[in-house]
CSV table of C-alpha atoms in Angstrom, one decimal:
chain,number,residue,atom,x,y,z
A,127,MET,CA,-14.2,3.8,-39.1
A,128,THR,CA,-15.4,0.8,-37.1
A,129,ASN,CA,-16.4,0.2,-33.5
A,130,PRO,CA,-13.4,0.2,-31.2
A,131,GLN,CA,-14.8,-2.8,-29.5
A,132,VAL,CA,-14.0,-4.7,-32.7
A,133,TRP,CA,-10.6,-3.2,-33.5
A,134,ILE,CA,-9.1,-3.4,-30.0
A,135,PRO,CA,-9.4,-7.3,-29.6
A,136,ALA,CA,-8.2,-7.8,-33.2
A,137,VAL,CA,-5.1,-5.7,-32.6
A,138,ILE,CA,-4.4,-7.4,-29.3
A,139,ALA,CA,-4.7,-10.8,-30.9
A,140,PHE,CA,-2.4,-9.8,-33.7
A,141,VAL,CA,0.3,-8.3,-31.4
A,142,ALA,CA,0.1,-11.4,-29.1
A,143,ALA,CA,0.5,-13.8,-32.0
A,144,ALA,CA,3.4,-11.7,-33.4
A,145,PHE,CA,5.3,-11.6,-30.1
A,146,ALA,CA,4.8,-15.4,-29.7
A,147,VAL,CA,6.1,-16.1,-33.1
A,148,PHE,CA,9.1,-13.7,-32.6
A,149,ALA,CA,10.0,-15.5,-29.3
A,150,LEU,CA,9.7,-18.9,-30.9
A,151,ALA,CA,12.0,-17.8,-33.8
A,152,MET,CA,14.6,-16.4,-31.4
A,153,LEU,CA,14.5,-19.7,-29.5
A,154,TRP,CA,15.0,-21.7,-32.7
A,155,GLU,CA,18.0,-19.4,-33.7
A,156,GLY,CA,19.6,-20.0,-30.3
A,157,LEU,CA,19.2,-23.8,-30.5
A,158,GLY,CA,20.8,-23.8,-34.0
A,159,ASP,CA,23.7,-21.6,-33.1
A,160,ARG,CA,24.3,-23.7,-29.9
A,161,ARG,CA,24.4,-26.9,-32.0
A,162,ARG,CA,26.8,-25.3,-34.5
A,163,ARG,CA,29.3,-24.2,-31.8
A,164,LYS,CA,29.2,-27.7,-30.2
A,165,GLU,CA,29.9,-29.4,-33.5
A,166,ILE,CA,32.9,-27.1,-34.3
A,167,ALA,CA,34.3,-27.5,-30.7
A,168,ALA,CA,34.0,-31.3,-30.9
A,169,ARG,CA,35.7,-31.5,-34.3
A,170,ILE,CA,38.6,-29.3,-33.1
A,171,LYS,CA,39.1,-31.4,-29.9
A,172,SER,CA,39.1,-34.6,-32.0
A,173,GLY,CA,42.0,-33.2,-34.0
A,174,THR,CA,40.2,-33.1,-37.4
A,175,ILE,CA,40.9,-29.4,-37.9
A,176,GLY,CA,41.4,-29.7,-41.7
A,177,GLU,CA,38.2,-31.7,-42.1
A,178,THR,CA,36.4,-29.0,-40.0
A,179,LEU,CA,37.6,-26.2,-42.3
A,180,GLU,CA,36.7,-28.1,-45.4
A,181,SER,CA,33.2,-29.0,-44.1
A,182,LEU,CA,32.6,-25.4,-43.1
A,183,PHE,CA,33.2,-24.3,-46.6
A,184,ARG,CA,31.1,-27.1,-48.1
A,185,GLU,CA,28.1,-26.6,-45.8
A,186,SER,CA,25.7,-24.0,-47.2
A,187,GLY,CA,23.6,-21.8,-45.1
A,188,ARG,CA,23.0,-22.0,-41.3
A,189,THR,CA,22.3,-25.3,-39.5
A,190,ASP,CA,19.0,-26.1,-37.7
A,191,PRO,CA,18.6,-28.2,-34.5
A,192,THR,CA,19.5,-31.9,-35.0
A,193,TRP,CA,15.9,-33.2,-34.8
A,194,PHE,CA,14.8,-30.9,-37.6
A,195,ASP,CA,17.0,-32.5,-40.2
A,196,PRO,CA,14.9,-35.6,-40.7
A,197,VAL,CA,11.8,-33.4,-40.9
A,198,ALA,CA,13.5,-31.1,-43.4
A,199,ASP,CA,14.5,-34.0,-45.6
A,200,ARG,CA,10.8,-34.9,-46.0
A,201,LEU,CA,9.7,-31.3,-46.8
A,202,PRO,CA,9.9,-30.3,-50.4
A,203,HIS,CA,12.2,-27.4,-51.5
A,204,VAL,CA,13.9,-27.0,-48.1
A,205,ARG,CA,17.3,-27.2,-49.8
A,206,ASP,CA,16.2,-24.5,-52.2
A,207,LEU,CA,15.0,-22.5,-49.2
A,208,ARG,CA,18.4,-22.7,-47.5
A,209,HIS,CA,20.1,-21.7,-50.8
A,210,LEU,CA,17.8,-18.7,-51.1
A,211,LEU,CA,18.6,-17.6,-47.5
A,212,GLU,CA,22.3,-17.9,-48.2
A,213,GLN,CA,22.0,-15.9,-51.4
A,214,ALA,CA,20.1,-13.1,-49.6
A,215,GLN,CA,22.6,-13.2,-46.6
A,216,VAL,CA,19.6,-13.3,-44.2
A,217,PRO,CA,20.8,-14.6,-40.8
A,218,TRP,CA,17.9,-17.1,-40.5
A,219,HIS,CA,17.9,-20.9,-40.3
A,220,ALA,CA,15.4,-22.7,-42.6
A,221,GLY,CA,13.4,-23.6,-39.5
A,222,THR,CA,13.2,-19.9,-38.5
A,223,PHE,CA,11.9,-19.0,-41.9
A,224,LEU,CA,9.2,-21.6,-41.7
A,225,ILE,CA,8.3,-20.5,-38.2
A,226,LEU,CA,8.0,-16.9,-39.3
A,227,THR,CA,6.0,-17.8,-42.4
A,228,VAL,CA,3.5,-19.9,-40.4
A,229,GLY,CA,3.4,-17.3,-37.6
A,230,ALA,CA,2.8,-14.4,-39.9
A,231,SER,CA,0.0,-16.4,-41.6
A,232,VAL,CA,-1.6,-17.3,-38.3
A,233,ALA,CA,-1.3,-13.7,-36.9
A,234,CYS,CA,-2.9,-12.1,-40.0
A,235,GLY,CA,-5.5,-14.8,-40.1
A,236,VAL,CA,-6.5,-14.3,-36.5
A,237,PHE,CA,-6.5,-10.5,-37.0
A,238,GLY,CA,-8.9,-10.9,-39.9
A,239,LEU,CA,-11.1,-13.4,-38.2
A,240,VAL,CA,-11.5,-11.3,-35.0
A,241,LEU,CA,-12.0,-8.1,-37.0
A,242,THR,CA,-14.5,-9.3,-39.6
A,243,SER,CA,-15.8,-12.7,-38.3
A,244,VAL,CA,-15.7,-13.9,-41.9
A,245,PRO,CA,-13.6,-17.1,-42.5
A,246,ILE,CA,-13.0,-16.2,-46.2
A,247,ILE,CA,-11.5,-12.9,-45.3
A,248,ALA,CA,-9.4,-14.4,-42.6
A,249,LEU,CA,-8.1,-17.0,-45.0
A,250,VAL,CA,-7.2,-14.4,-47.6
A,251,MET,CA,-5.3,-12.4,-44.9
A,252,ALA,CA,-3.6,-15.5,-43.7
A,253,VAL,CA,-2.3,-16.3,-47.2
A,254,MET,CA,-1.1,-12.7,-47.6
A,255,GLY,CA,0.6,-12.7,-44.2
A,256,GLY,CA,2.4,-16.0,-45.0
A,257,THR,CA,4.0,-14.4,-48.1
A,258,ILE,CA,5.6,-11.5,-46.1
A,259,PRO,CA,8.8,-13.4,-45.0
A,260,TYR,CA,9.3,-14.8,-48.6
A,261,LEU,CA,8.9,-11.3,-50.1
A,262,TYR,CA,11.3,-9.9,-47.6
A,263,VAL,CA,14.0,-12.5,-48.4
A,264,ARG,CA,13.5,-12.1,-52.2
A,265,ARG,CA,13.9,-8.3,-51.8
A,266,LYS,CA,17.1,-8.7,-49.8
A,267,LYS,CA,18.4,-11.1,-52.5
A,268,GLY,CA,17.5,-8.7,-55.3
A,269,LYS,CA,19.2,-5.8,-53.6
A,270,ARG,CA,22.3,-7.9,-52.9
A,271,MET,CA,22.5,-9.0,-56.5
A,272,ASP,CA,22.1,-5.5,-57.8
A,273,ALA,CA,24.9,-4.3,-55.5
A,274,PHE,CA,27.2,-7.2,-56.6
A,275,LEU,CA,26.5,-6.4,-60.3
A,276,GLU,CA,27.3,-2.7,-59.8
A,277,ARG,CA,30.8,-3.5,-58.3
A,278,PHE,CA,31.6,-6.6,-60.4
A,279,PRO,CA,33.2,-4.9,-63.4
A,280,ASP,CA,35.6,-3.0,-61.2
A,281,ALA,CA,36.5,-6.3,-59.5
A,282,ILE,CA,37.2,-7.9,-62.8
A,283,ASP,CA,39.4,-4.9,-63.8
A,284,LEU,CA,41.4,-5.3,-60.6
A,285,LEU,CA,41.8,-9.0,-61.2
A,286,GLY,CA,43.0,-8.4,-64.7
A,287,ARG,CA,45.5,-5.8,-63.6
A,288,ALA,CA,46.9,-8.2,-61.0
A,289,ILE,CA,47.3,-10.9,-63.5
A,290,ARG,CA,48.9,-8.5,-66.0
A,291,ALA,CA,51.4,-7.4,-63.3
A,292,GLY,CA,52.6,-11.0,-63.0
A,293,HIS,CA,50.5,-12.2,-60.0
A,294,ALA,CA,48.9,-15.6,-59.8
A,295,PHE,CA,45.2,-16.0,-60.2
A,296,SER,CA,44.8,-16.9,-56.5
A,297,THR,CA,46.7,-13.8,-55.5
A,298,GLY,CA,44.4,-11.7,-57.8
A,299,LEU,CA,41.4,-13.2,-55.9
A,300,GLN,CA,43.0,-12.1,-52.6
A,301,MET,CA,43.6,-8.6,-53.9
A,302,VAL,CA,39.9,-8.3,-55.0
A,303,ALA,CA,38.8,-9.7,-51.6
A,304,ASP,CA,40.9,-7.0,-49.8
A,305,GLU,CA,40.2,-4.0,-52.0
A,306,ALA,CA,36.8,-4.4,-53.6
A,307,GLY,CA,33.6,-3.4,-51.9
A,308,GLU,CA,30.9,-5.7,-50.5
A,309,PRO,CA,29.3,-8.0,-51.4
A,310,VAL,CA,31.9,-8.6,-54.1
A,311,ALA,CA,34.8,-8.7,-51.6
A,312,GLY,CA,33.0,-11.3,-49.5
A,313,GLU,CA,32.3,-13.7,-52.3
A,314,PHE,CA,35.8,-13.5,-53.8
A,315,ARG,CA,37.2,-13.9,-50.3
A,316,ARG,CA,35.2,-17.1,-50.0
A,317,VAL,CA,36.5,-18.4,-53.3
A,318,PHE,CA,40.1,-17.6,-52.3
A,319,GLU,CA,39.8,-19.3,-48.9
A,320,GLU,CA,38.2,-22.3,-50.4
A,321,GLN,CA,41.0,-23.0,-52.9
A,322,LYS,CA,43.5,-22.0,-50.2
A,323,PHE,CA,42.3,-24.8,-48.0
A,324,GLY,CA,42.3,-27.4,-50.7
A,325,LEU,CA,39.1,-27.1,-52.7
A,326,PRO,CA,39.8,-27.2,-56.4
A,327,VAL,CA,39.5,-23.8,-58.2
A,328,ASP,CA,36.9,-25.0,-60.6
A,329,GLU,CA,34.6,-26.1,-57.7
A,330,SER,CA,35.1,-22.8,-55.9
A,331,LEU,CA,34.2,-20.9,-59.1
A,332,TYR,CA,31.1,-23.2,-59.6
A,333,GLY,CA,30.1,-22.4,-56.0
A,334,LEU,CA,30.4,-18.7,-56.8
A,335,ALA,CA,28.2,-19.0,-59.9
A,336,ASP,CA,25.7,-21.0,-57.8
A,337,ARG,CA,25.5,-18.4,-55.0
A,338,ILE,CA,25.3,-15.4,-57.4
A,339,GLU,CA,22.7,-16.1,-60.0
A,340,LEU,CA,23.8,-13.5,-62.5
A,341,VAL,CA,24.5,-14.1,-66.2
A,342,GLU,CA,27.6,-11.9,-65.9
A,343,VAL,CA,29.1,-14.2,-63.1
A,344,HIS,CA,28.3,-17.3,-65.2
A,345,ILE,CA,30.2,-15.8,-68.1
A,346,PHE,CA,33.1,-14.9,-65.9
A,347,VAL,CA,33.4,-18.4,-64.5
A,348,THR,CA,33.1,-19.9,-67.9
A,349,ALA,CA,35.8,-17.6,-69.3
A,350,VAL,CA,38.2,-18.4,-66.5
A,351,LEU,CA,37.6,-22.2,-66.7
A,352,VAL,CA,38.0,-22.3,-70.5
A,353,GLN,CA,41.2,-20.3,-70.2
A,354,ARG,CA,42.6,-22.7,-67.7
A,355,GLU,CA,41.9,-25.6,-70.0
A,356,VAL,CA,43.0,-24.2,-73.4
A,357,GLY,CA,45.2,-21.3,-72.4
A,358,GLY,CA,45.2,-17.7,-73.6
A,359,ASN,CA,45.7,-14.2,-72.3
A,360,LEU,CA,43.4,-14.1,-69.2
A,361,ALA,CA,44.0,-10.4,-68.5
A,362,GLU,CA,42.8,-9.5,-72.0
A,363,ILE,CA,39.8,-11.7,-71.6
A,364,LEU,CA,38.9,-10.1,-68.3
A,365,ASP,CA,39.3,-6.6,-69.7
A,366,THR,CA,36.9,-7.4,-72.5
A,367,LEU,CA,34.4,-9.0,-70.1
A,368,ALA,CA,34.4,-6.0,-67.8
A,369,GLN,CA,33.7,-3.7,-70.7
A,370,THR,CA,30.9,-5.9,-71.9
A,371,ILE,CA,29.3,-6.0,-68.5
A,372,ARG,CA,29.5,-2.2,-68.2
A,373,GLU,CA,27.8,-1.8,-71.5
A,374,ARG,CA,25.1,-4.2,-70.6
A,375,PHE,CA,24.6,-2.5,-67.2
A,376,MET,CA,24.3,0.8,-69.1
A,377,ILE,CA,21.6,-0.6,-71.3
A,378,GLU,CA,19.7,-2.0,-68.3
A,379,ARG,CA,19.7,1.5,-66.7
A,380,GLN,CA,18.4,3.0,-70.0
A,381,VAL,CA,15.6,0.5,-70.0
A,382,ARG,CA,14.7,1.5,-66.4
A,383,VAL,CA,14.5,5.1,-67.5
A,384,TYR,CA,12.2,4.2,-70.4
A,385,THR,CA,9.9,2.1,-68.1
A,386,ALA,CA,9.8,4.8,-65.4
A,387,GLN,CA,6.4,6.0,-66.6
A,388,GLY,CA,5.0,2.5,-66.4
A,389,ARG,CA,6.3,2.0,-62.8
A,390,LEU,CA,4.8,5.3,-61.8
A,391,THR,CA,1.5,4.4,-63.3
A,392,GLY,CA,1.5,1.1,-61.4
A,393,TYR,CA,2.2,2.9,-58.1
A,394,LEU,CA,-0.5,5.5,-58.8
A,395,LEU,CA,-3.1,2.8,-59.7
A,396,ALA,CA,-2.2,0.9,-56.5
A,397,ALA,CA,-2.5,4.0,-54.2
A,398,LEU,CA,-5.4,5.8,-55.9
A,399,PRO,CA,-8.3,3.6,-54.4
A,400,ILE,CA,-6.8,4.0,-50.9
A,401,ILE,CA,-6.5,7.7,-51.3
A,402,MET,CA,-10.0,8.1,-52.7
A,403,ALA,CA,-11.4,5.9,-49.9
A,404,LEU,CA,-9.7,8.1,-47.2
A,405,LEU,CA,-11.0,11.3,-48.9
A,406,ILE,CA,-14.6,10.0,-49.1
A,407,TYR,CA,-14.4,8.9,-45.5
A,408,PHE,CA,-13.4,12.3,-44.2
A,409,LEU,CA,-16.0,14.0,-46.4
A,410,ASN,CA,-18.8,11.6,-45.5
A,411,PRO,CA,-18.0,9.1,-42.8
A,412,ARG,CA,-21.5,7.6,-42.6
A,413,TYR,CA,-21.4,6.8,-46.3
A,414,MET,CA,-18.1,4.8,-46.0
A,415,SER,CA,-18.9,3.2,-42.7
A,416,ILE,CA,-21.3,0.8,-44.4
A,417,LEU,CA,-18.2,-1.0,-45.9
A,418,PHE,CA,-16.9,-1.7,-42.4
A,419,THR,CA,-20.1,-2.4,-40.5
A,420,GLU,CA,-21.9,-4.6,-43.0
A,421,MET,CA,-20.7,-8.1,-43.8
A,422,VAL,CA,-21.0,-7.6,-47.6
A,423,GLY,CA,-18.9,-4.4,-47.3
A,424,ARG,CA,-16.1,-6.2,-45.5
A,425,MET,CA,-16.1,-8.9,-48.1
A,426,LEU,CA,-15.9,-6.3,-50.9
A,427,ILE,CA,-12.9,-4.6,-49.1
A,428,ALA,CA,-11.1,-8.0,-48.9
A,429,VAL,CA,-11.8,-8.7,-52.6
A,430,ALA,CA,-10.7,-5.2,-53.7
A,431,ALA,CA,-7.5,-5.5,-51.7
A,432,LEU,CA,-6.7,-8.9,-53.2
A,433,MET,CA,-7.4,-7.6,-56.7
A,434,GLN,CA,-5.2,-4.5,-56.1
A,435,ILE,CA,-2.3,-6.6,-55.1
A,436,ILE,CA,-2.7,-8.9,-58.0
A,437,GLY,CA,-2.9,-6.0,-60.4
A,438,TYR,CA,0.2,-4.4,-58.9
A,439,PHE,CA,2.3,-7.5,-59.5
A,440,ILE,CA,1.0,-7.9,-63.0
A,441,ILE,CA,2.0,-4.3,-63.9
A,442,ARG,CA,5.4,-5.0,-62.3
A,443,ARG,CA,5.8,-8.1,-64.4
A,444,ILE,CA,4.9,-6.2,-67.6
A,445,ILE,CA,7.5,-3.5,-67.1
A,446,ASN,CA,10.2,-5.8,-65.8
A,447,ILE,CA,12.1,-6.1,-69.1
A,448,LYS,CA,15.1,-8.5,-69.1
A,449,VAL,CA,18.1,-7.3,-71.1
C-alpha cells in the first residue's frame, strides 16, 4: 500500500513506545504493591491488627506509591477512576491507568506522525489511542455487571431459603458466599467479612450498592434495610424480589433480540468501507495508492476513520434501550 521505508520506522517507533510504557506500568505496579506490603507489615508489628483489618475493608482499590497521593488529590476524578477500576476488578493502580492512557496516546500519536507527517492526523490518532485503556476498563466492568446480574436472582433465592430455614441474615450471606458463583460470591463474601469484623450491616450493604451499580442491587439493599427497620417477612420479600429480577432480565433479553437487526446493521456499516477499500486495492492497487501517497488522501483516510468510529457509537447508543 505504501512505501516500506515509511511503514517500517512508524512500526518501530510504535513498538518501542509501547514497550517503554509497558515497562513503566510494571514498575509502577511493583512500587505500589511494595508499599502496600510494608504498610500491612508495619501495622501488624505495631499490634493494631483490628485496625488493620478494618482499614483494609474501608480502603477501596489498590494503593499507589506514597508520593503520588498528593498529586492524585489535585487531579480531578481520580477517586472516580479508582472506583471504576475496583468495579471492573482490573488489577491496576490509578497511576498505572494514567501511565497506560498517556503511553497509548503518545505511541499512537508517534505512529501517525512518522507514518503520515501530518500533525492533525497524529493528534487524532493520539486521542483515539488514549481512549483504549478506558474502553477496556469499561468493557470489563460491563461484562462483570452482566455476570453479576445473571447470578443475582439465584443468590437471593439461596439467601431467602437460608432465612426461612431459621438461619441469621449474616449466616445466609456466608452461605451465598460459599455456594454462589462469581462475581456474586465475592461481593457477598466481602459484605459478610465486613460485618463480621465490626462494620455495621447497613454500611456493608451500602458499600455493595456502591460497588455494583445495578438497579436490582439497590432494590435489594433498600428492601433489606427497610425490613430491618420496620420488620416483616424477609424471606417472602426476597422471593418476590428474585422473581421480579428474573422477569426484568427476561424482558431485557427480549429487547436484545428485537434490536439484533440494528446491531448487525451497525457492524455491517462499520465494516463495509474497510472491506470495499481492500477489494478495490486488490483489483486496482494504483487507484487506491493515491490515498496513501498523497497528503490529501491521508487526511481523508483519517477523517473517514474518525467519522466511522463516531457513527458506530451513535448507532450503538440508539439501539441500547434501557428497560
